[in-house]
mmCIF file of C-alpha atoms in Angstrom:
data_model
loop_
_atom_site.group_PDB
_atom_site.id
_atom_site.type_symbol
_atom_site.label_atom_id
_atom_site.label_comp_id
_atom_site.label_asym_id
_atom_site.label_seq_id
_atom_site.Cartn_x
_atom_site.Cartn_y
_atom_site.Cartn_z
ATOM 1 C CA MET A 131 89.137 105.066 89.860
ATOM 2 C CA ASP A 132 86.757 103.892 87.049
ATOM 3 C CA LEU A 133 87.573 100.454 85.731
ATOM 4 C CA GLY A 134 85.368 100.944 82.751
ATOM 5 C CA ARG A 135 82.545 98.716 84.016
ATOM 6 C CA LYS A 136 79.562 99.147 86.295
ATOM 7 C CA PRO A 137 80.408 99.001 90.044
ATOM 8 C CA LEU A 138 79.266 95.912 91.906
ATOM 9 C CA ASN A 139 76.161 95.948 94.137
ATOM 10 C CA GLN A 140 77.470 94.558 97.426
ATOM 11 C CA TYR A 141 74.518 95.126 99.694
ATOM 12 C CA GLY A 142 71.373 94.309 97.709
ATOM 13 C CA SER A 143 68.471 96.580 98.295
ATOM 14 C CA LEU A 144 70.414 98.563 100.933
ATOM 15 C CA ALA A 145 73.347 99.434 98.569
ATOM 16 C CA PRO A 146 71.806 102.818 97.392
ATOM 17 C CA PHE A 147 71.495 103.991 101.030
ATOM 18 C CA ILE A 148 75.167 103.078 101.764
ATOM 19 C CA GLN A 149 76.179 104.993 98.578
ATOM 20 C CA GLN A 150 74.260 108.110 99.816
ATOM 21 C CA LEU A 151 75.843 107.850 103.245
ATOM 22 C CA HIS A 152 79.299 107.706 101.603
ATOM 23 C CA ASP A 153 78.566 110.673 99.347
ATOM 24 C CA ARG A 154 77.332 112.660 102.306
ATOM 25 C CA ARG A 155 80.446 112.094 104.288
ATOM 26 C CA PRO A 156 83.572 112.154 101.958
ATOM 27 C CA LEU A 157 86.547 110.334 103.340
ATOM 28 C CA GLY A 158 88.663 112.532 105.615
ATOM 29 C CA LEU A 159 92.039 111.403 104.199
ATOM 30 C CA SER A 160 91.411 112.213 100.569
ATOM 31 C CA SER A 161 94.350 114.406 99.412
ATOM 32 C CA GLU A 162 92.543 115.435 96.250
ATOM 33 C CA ARG A 163 89.524 116.760 98.226
ATOM 34 C CA TRP A 164 91.747 118.376 100.776
ATOM 35 C CA ARG A 165 93.707 120.146 98.025
ATOM 36 C CA GLU A 166 90.550 121.384 96.402
ATOM 37 C CA ALA A 167 89.459 122.894 99.748
ATOM 38 C CA ASN A 168 92.930 124.185 100.648
ATOM 39 C CA PRO A 169 94.519 125.315 97.325
ATOM 40 C CA HIS A 170 97.355 127.067 99.143
ATOM 41 C CA GLY A 171 97.903 124.390 101.823
ATOM 42 C CA SER A 172 101.225 122.591 102.064
ATOM 43 C CA PHE A 173 101.931 118.849 102.214
ATOM 44 C CA THR A 174 102.845 119.310 105.946
ATOM 45 C CA ASP A 175 99.455 120.830 106.673
ATOM 46 C CA TRP A 176 97.691 117.920 104.958
ATOM 47 C CA ARG A 177 99.879 115.394 106.641
ATOM 48 C CA GLU A 178 99.222 116.805 110.120
ATOM 49 C CA GLN A 179 95.422 116.844 109.489
ATOM 50 C CA ALA A 180 95.456 113.429 107.975
ATOM 51 C CA GLN A 181 97.436 111.870 110.808
ATOM 52 C CA GLN A 182 95.112 113.406 113.288
ATOM 53 C CA CYS A 183 92.018 112.146 111.377
ATOM 54 C CA LEU A 184 93.585 108.653 111.300
ATOM 55 C CA ARG A 185 94.610 108.689 114.959
ATOM 56 C CA ASN A 186 91.040 109.737 116.024
ATOM 57 C CA GLY A 187 89.544 107.008 113.874
ATOM 58 C CA LEU A 188 91.648 104.289 115.588
ATOM 59 C CA HIS A 189 89.954 105.047 119.033
ATOM 60 C CA TYR A 190 92.733 103.322 120.918
ATOM 61 C CA ASP A 191 94.995 104.335 123.863
ATOM 62 C CA ALA A 192 97.707 101.799 124.523
ATOM 63 C CA GLY A 193 98.573 103.144 127.900
ATOM 64 C CA PRO A 194 102.048 103.620 129.317
ATOM 65 C CA LEU A 195 105.087 102.038 127.844
ATOM 66 C CA ASN A 196 106.341 99.109 129.914
ATOM 67 C CA LEU A 197 107.775 96.447 127.648
ATOM 68 C CA ALA A 198 109.111 94.149 130.345
ATOM 69 C CA PRO A 199 110.664 92.011 127.634
ATOM 70 C CA GLU A 200 111.701 88.341 128.056
ATOM 71 C CA THR A 201 113.669 86.035 125.899
ATOM 72 C CA ILE A 202 112.181 82.486 125.952
ATOM 73 C CA GLU A 203 114.363 80.599 123.546
ATOM 74 C CA VAL A 204 117.375 81.193 121.240
ATOM 75 C CA ARG A 205 118.052 79.687 117.897
ATOM 76 C CA GLU A 206 121.384 80.237 116.035
ATOM 77 C CA THR A 207 122.426 79.728 112.475
ATOM 78 C CA ASP A 208 125.462 80.760 110.573
ATOM 79 C CA ASP A 209 123.687 83.938 109.468
ATOM 80 C CA PHE A 210 121.802 85.146 112.410
ATOM 81 C CA VAL A 211 120.654 84.632 116.072
ATOM 82 C CA CYS A 212 116.908 84.384 116.474
ATOM 83 C CA GLU A 213 115.246 84.861 119.852
ATOM 84 C CA ARG A 214 111.637 83.841 120.693
ATOM 85 C CA ILE A 215 110.471 86.803 122.788
ATOM 86 C CA VAL A 216 107.484 88.096 124.707
ATOM 87 C CA PHE A 217 106.869 91.653 125.773
ATOM 88 C CA ASN A 218 104.043 94.023 126.877
ATOM 89 C CA THR A 219 102.431 96.112 124.133
ATOM 90 C CA THR A 220 99.906 97.443 126.721
ATOM 91 C CA PRO A 221 99.012 96.764 130.300
ATOM 92 C CA TRP A 222 96.475 94.080 129.015
ATOM 93 C CA PHE A 223 98.513 92.479 126.212
ATOM 94 C CA ARG A 224 101.633 90.504 126.512
ATOM 95 C CA VAL A 225 102.546 89.561 122.914
ATOM 96 C CA PRO A 226 104.848 86.722 121.729
ATOM 97 C CA GLY A 227 107.220 87.187 118.750
ATOM 98 C CA TYR A 228 110.564 86.757 117.298
ATOM 99 C CA PHE A 229 113.670 89.063 117.290
ATOM 100 C CA TYR A 230 116.613 88.479 114.971
ATOM 101 C CA VAL A 231 120.223 89.780 115.080
ATOM 102 C CA PRO A 232 122.269 89.278 111.899
ATOM 103 C CA LYS A 233 125.774 87.945 111.948
ATOM 104 C CA ASN A 234 128.655 88.919 109.673
ATOM 105 C CA VAL A 235 127.672 92.675 109.626
ATOM 106 C CA PRO A 236 128.722 95.546 111.884
ATOM 107 C CA LEU A 237 126.419 96.296 114.747
ATOM 108 C CA PRO A 238 124.222 98.202 115.395
ATOM 109 C CA ALA A 239 122.368 97.180 112.232
ATOM 110 C CA PRO A 240 119.335 98.546 110.487
ATOM 111 C CA ALA A 241 116.057 96.928 111.592
ATOM 112 C CA LEU A 242 112.788 95.893 110.095
ATOM 113 C CA VAL A 243 109.289 95.339 111.534
ATOM 114 C CA VAL A 244 107.948 92.535 109.288
ATOM 115 C CA PHE A 245 104.274 91.861 109.119
ATOM 116 C CA HIS A 246 102.718 88.544 108.163
ATOM 117 C CA GLU A 247 99.854 88.324 105.668
ATOM 118 C CA TRP A 248 96.037 88.397 106.352
ATOM 119 C CA GLY A 249 95.292 85.568 103.892
ATOM 120 C CA GLY A 250 96.669 82.185 104.933
ATOM 121 C CA PRO A 251 96.324 79.933 107.917
ATOM 122 C CA MET A 252 94.883 82.106 110.663
ATOM 123 C CA LEU A 253 96.094 79.704 113.373
ATOM 124 C CA PHE A 254 99.544 80.779 112.434
ATOM 125 C CA GLY A 255 100.926 84.360 112.457
ATOM 126 C CA ALA A 256 104.604 85.091 112.846
ATOM 127 C CA GLU A 257 105.424 81.482 112.147
ATOM 128 C CA ARG A 258 104.423 82.025 108.562
ATOM 129 C CA VAL A 259 107.502 84.197 107.991
ATOM 130 C CA CYS A 260 109.845 82.933 110.823
ATOM 131 C CA GLY A 261 111.920 79.718 111.126
ATOM 132 C CA GLU A 262 111.628 76.258 109.744
ATOM 133 C CA PRO A 263 108.093 75.220 108.651
ATOM 134 C CA VAL A 264 106.175 74.004 111.638
ATOM 135 C CA HIS A 265 103.342 72.463 109.611
ATOM 136 C CA PRO A 266 102.694 71.429 105.966
ATOM 137 C CA VAL A 267 100.230 74.381 105.569
ATOM 138 C CA ILE A 268 103.185 76.770 106.227
ATOM 139 C CA VAL A 269 105.192 74.985 103.543
ATOM 140 C CA GLU A 270 102.324 75.478 101.095
ATOM 141 C CA HIS A 271 101.791 79.073 102.209
ATOM 142 C CA ARG A 272 105.407 80.064 101.676
ATOM 143 C CA ASN A 273 105.600 78.228 98.336
ATOM 144 C CA THR A 274 102.519 80.255 97.195
ATOM 145 C CA TYR A 275 103.452 83.689 98.507
ATOM 146 C CA THR A 276 107.249 84.036 99.272
ATOM 147 C CA SER A 277 108.941 81.521 96.889
ATOM 148 C CA GLY A 278 109.377 79.125 99.747
ATOM 149 C CA ARG A 279 111.223 81.567 101.865
ATOM 150 C CA ALA A 280 110.831 82.393 105.642
ATOM 151 C CA LEU A 281 111.069 86.172 104.986
ATOM 152 C CA ALA A 282 112.168 87.162 108.437
ATOM 153 C CA ASP A 283 115.004 84.683 108.234
ATOM 154 C CA TRP A 284 115.870 85.921 104.795
ATOM 155 C CA TYR A 285 116.071 89.596 105.880
ATOM 156 C CA ALA A 286 118.113 88.671 108.846
ATOM 157 C CA ALA A 287 120.573 86.674 106.779
ATOM 158 C CA HIS A 288 120.904 89.815 104.570
ATOM 159 C CA GLY A 289 121.988 92.062 107.358
ATOM 160 C CA TYR A 290 118.908 93.299 109.152
ATOM 161 C CA CYS A 291 117.647 93.053 112.702
ATOM 162 C CA VAL A 292 113.999 91.905 112.420
ATOM 163 C CA ILE A 293 111.005 91.668 114.713
ATOM 164 C CA VAL A 294 107.774 89.830 113.939
ATOM 165 C CA ILE A 295 104.614 89.445 116.106
ATOM 166 C CA ASP A 296 101.208 87.861 115.596
ATOM 167 C CA ALA A 297 98.432 90.256 114.596
ATOM 168 C CA TYR A 298 95.421 90.284 116.921
ATOM 169 C CA HIS A 299 93.167 87.156 116.306
ATOM 170 C CA PHE A 300 96.024 85.349 114.526
ATOM 171 C CA GLY A 301 98.527 82.671 115.719
ATOM 172 C CA HIS A 302 98.969 82.565 119.484
ATOM 173 C CA ARG A 303 96.547 85.462 119.774
ATOM 174 C CA ALA A 304 93.657 83.542 118.080
ATOM 175 C CA PRO A 305 90.627 82.972 120.332
ATOM 176 C CA ARG A 306 90.043 79.839 122.326
ATOM 177 C CA ALA A 307 87.186 78.380 124.287
ATOM 178 C CA LEU A 308 84.237 79.896 122.343
ATOM 179 C CA GLY A 309 82.017 78.962 119.388
ATOM 180 C CA GLY A 310 83.320 75.422 119.363
ATOM 181 C CA VAL A 311 87.006 76.484 119.360
ATOM 182 C CA PRO A 312 88.901 74.206 121.885
ATOM 183 C CA ALA A 313 90.069 75.736 125.158
ATOM 184 C CA GLU A 314 93.553 74.466 124.369
ATOM 185 C CA TYR A 315 95.107 73.523 121.004
ATOM 186 C CA ASP A 316 98.474 73.498 119.297
ATOM 187 C CA PRO A 317 98.070 73.926 115.489
ATOM 188 C CA ARG A 318 101.615 72.547 114.891
ATOM 189 C CA THR A 319 100.458 69.119 115.973
ATOM 190 C CA MET A 320 97.110 69.043 114.129
ATOM 191 C CA SER A 321 96.322 67.027 111.110
ATOM 192 C CA LEU A 322 95.307 68.843 107.965
ATOM 193 C CA GLU A 323 91.637 67.937 108.666
ATOM 194 C CA GLU A 324 91.868 69.083 112.318
ATOM 195 C CA LEU A 325 93.618 72.247 111.335
ATOM 196 C CA ALA A 326 90.950 73.052 108.677
ATOM 197 C CA THR A 327 88.123 72.483 111.134
ATOM 198 C CA THR A 328 89.633 74.630 113.915
ATOM 199 C CA GLU A 329 90.695 77.226 111.310
ATOM 200 C CA ALA A 330 87.074 77.615 110.161
ATOM 201 C CA LEU A 331 85.828 78.000 113.696
ATOM 202 C CA VAL A 332 88.422 80.646 114.474
ATOM 203 C CA ARG A 333 87.514 82.554 111.310
ATOM 204 C CA ASP A 334 83.815 82.440 112.261
ATOM 205 C CA GLN A 335 84.672 84.339 115.406
ATOM 206 C CA LEU A 336 86.523 87.205 113.735
ATOM 207 C CA TYR A 337 83.698 89.603 113.312
ATOM 208 C CA LEU A 338 82.384 88.708 116.777
ATOM 209 C CA GLY A 339 85.811 89.818 117.916
ATOM 210 C CA VAL A 340 85.552 93.061 115.972
ATOM 211 C CA ARG A 341 82.193 93.756 117.595
ATOM 212 C CA HIS A 342 83.600 93.171 120.997
ATOM 213 C CA LEU A 343 86.380 95.646 120.278
ATOM 214 C CA ASN A 344 83.803 98.120 119.104
ATOM 215 C CA TRP A 345 81.834 97.604 122.389
ATOM 216 C CA ALA A 346 85.148 98.218 124.222
ATOM 217 C CA GLY A 347 85.306 101.530 122.436
ATOM 218 C CA THR A 348 88.127 100.625 120.034
ATOM 219 C CA THR A 349 88.971 99.145 116.590
ATOM 220 C CA TRP A 350 90.829 96.168 115.287
ATOM 221 C CA CYS A 351 93.182 98.561 113.381
ATOM 222 C CA GLY A 352 93.880 100.606 116.528
ATOM 223 C CA VAL A 353 94.853 97.445 118.474
ATOM 224 C CA ASN A 354 97.222 96.297 115.753
ATOM 225 C CA PHE A 355 98.810 99.744 115.099
ATOM 226 C CA ALA A 356 99.531 100.163 118.795
ATOM 227 C CA ASP A 357 101.113 96.691 118.997
ATOM 228 C CA ASP A 358 103.089 97.349 115.819
ATOM 229 C CA SER A 359 104.299 100.638 117.210
ATOM 230 C CA ARG A 360 105.466 98.923 120.319
ATOM 231 C CA CYS A 361 107.641 96.753 118.129
ATOM 232 C CA VAL A 362 109.530 99.999 117.330
ATOM 233 C CA ASP A 363 109.956 100.604 121.013
ATOM 234 C CA TYR A 364 111.284 97.070 121.376
ATOM 235 C CA LEU A 365 113.721 97.568 118.551
ATOM 236 C CA LEU A 366 114.966 100.785 120.184
ATOM 237 C CA SER A 367 115.525 98.937 123.467
ATOM 238 C CA ARG A 368 118.032 96.631 121.792
ATOM 239 C CA PRO A 369 121.694 97.756 121.539
ATOM 240 C CA GLU A 370 122.062 95.654 118.271
ATOM 241 C CA VAL A 371 119.679 98.023 116.490
ATOM 242 C CA ASP A 372 120.506 101.311 114.775
ATOM 243 C CA GLY A 373 117.563 103.395 115.742
ATOM 244 C CA GLN A 374 118.182 105.793 112.849
ATOM 245 C CA ARG A 375 117.609 103.123 110.230
ATOM 246 C CA LEU A 376 114.196 101.489 110.895
ATOM 247 C CA GLY A 377 111.720 100.214 108.314
ATOM 248 C CA CYS A 378 108.723 98.014 107.982
ATOM 249 C CA THR A 379 107.209 95.771 105.303
ATOM 250 C CA GLY A 380 104.482 93.288 104.772
ATOM 251 C CA LEU A 381 102.247 91.574 102.116
ATOM 252 C CA SER A 382 98.558 92.004 101.819
ATOM 253 C CA GLY A 383 97.137 92.529 105.296
ATOM 254 C CA GLY A 384 100.775 93.073 106.192
ATOM 255 C CA GLY A 385 100.817 95.751 103.534
ATOM 256 C CA TRP A 386 97.887 97.462 105.138
ATOM 257 C CA ARG A 387 99.658 97.344 108.548
ATOM 258 C CA THR A 388 102.730 98.828 106.701
ATOM 259 C CA ASN A 389 100.562 101.691 105.346
ATOM 260 C CA ILE A 390 99.195 102.536 108.766
ATOM 261 C CA MET A 391 102.672 102.314 110.343
ATOM 262 C CA ALA A 392 104.159 104.599 107.606
ATOM 263 C CA ALA A 393 101.398 107.091 108.123
ATOM 264 C CA LEU A 394 101.538 107.382 111.911
ATOM 265 C CA GLU A 395 104.872 106.070 113.261
ATOM 266 C CA ASP A 396 107.422 108.910 112.676
ATOM 267 C CA ARG A 397 110.350 106.728 113.838
ATOM 268 C CA ILE A 398 109.988 104.582 110.703
ATOM 269 C CA GLN A 399 112.189 105.900 107.863
ATOM 270 C CA ALA A 400 111.300 103.382 105.119
ATOM 271 C CA ALA A 401 108.257 101.260 104.299
ATOM 272 C CA VAL A 402 107.490 98.838 101.540
ATOM 273 C CA SER A 403 103.828 97.860 101.233
ATOM 274 C CA VAL A 404 103.243 94.782 99.064
ATOM 275 C CA GLY A 405 99.920 93.977 97.467
ATOM 276 C CA TRP A 406 98.075 96.867 98.992
ATOM 277 C CA MET A 407 98.655 99.831 96.709
ATOM 278 C CA THR A 408 95.045 100.332 95.448
ATOM 279 C CA THR A 409 92.666 102.991 96.733
ATOM 280 C CA GLY A 410 89.856 102.164 99.098
ATOM 281 C CA GLU A 411 87.314 103.597 96.704
ATOM 282 C CA THR A 412 88.355 101.221 93.901
ATOM 283 C CA GLN A 413 88.388 98.158 96.343
ATOM 284 C CA GLN A 414 84.929 98.905 97.629
ATOM 285 C CA ARG A 415 83.261 99.712 94.258
ATOM 286 C CA TYR A 416 84.661 96.630 92.566
ATOM 287 C CA ASN A 417 85.016 94.254 95.474
ATOM 288 C CA VAL A 418 88.749 93.877 94.866
ATOM 289 C CA ALA A 419 90.037 91.022 96.945
ATOM 290 C CA GLY A 420 86.961 91.175 99.139
ATOM 291 C CA ALA A 421 87.030 95.009 99.325
ATOM 292 C CA MET A 422 87.590 96.775 102.619
ATOM 293 C CA PRO A 423 86.547 94.587 105.589
ATOM 294 C CA GLY A 424 85.453 96.524 108.685
ATOM 295 C CA ASP A 425 87.885 94.728 110.921
ATOM 296 C CA GLN A 426 90.730 96.659 109.218
ATOM 297 C CA VAL A 427 89.296 100.107 108.364
ATOM 298 C CA PRO A 428 87.959 102.460 111.046
ATOM 299 C CA ALA A 429 84.795 104.399 110.097
ATOM 300 C CA GLY A 430 85.540 107.387 107.844
ATOM 301 C CA ILE A 431 89.029 106.128 106.895
ATOM 302 C CA ALA A 432 90.169 104.444 103.706
ATOM 303 C CA PRO A 433 93.533 104.491 101.939
ATOM 304 C CA ARG A 434 93.919 106.901 99.055
#
């Protein structure tokens, strides 16, 4: 997409070499390029090849399914029951989250996997969209992005079962005990100054975390998709959920996770990606909202 102005140079003297690398290896998921090379190919053919390309790019094997779910706490309102839960997404990750069951609607009910945003307080993940505000920064975040609503609560109050988890490096899954980050901390009890200081330290470790995942042979995107896909497995394990009516949605980084889920998780029937409907080409050339950070996009992959 040409915005009618010169693309931004984002890498100084090395930018021309990056452009040549890009031109030498066109993106594998481009439907336009695929159609040119396969004029008689069907959508199904492209979809199968694109899915395989994306799966290969994730470089992640989540291992066998063994949720071993546990409910830690239950909160009840007039509109829904909310459980604080924990379950295995892999043999090495036990992930906390929230599961909602709506009241006043027939069960089993349709269900949503709701993804929190990338931008916002990194020390909070699911809590951005779940429950009463646990800190003033959550109040500010919701007022800015969701009209003050806790989105998961809102969806549950409108008849959906809902599951929300923290993305990797967010909320309860943010790192501790490195780079000045305390070994133990609870962001809910921090002053605004303490939160800002710790938040900056955690953000500083993000790309270190990405490099460590690369060293381990995988990607940030792969880890998150596998965790998000396990949320579908969790939903299907609950009798309150209609497994034939599953969807997902999210804003910004949650929109990106929605895109990946819609592309690869065939058990999802509906997806609403908010704030991530541009192409990767446009983002990179014009540095839209920081362009395409390597923590989210595997090599050779960008949304079209």
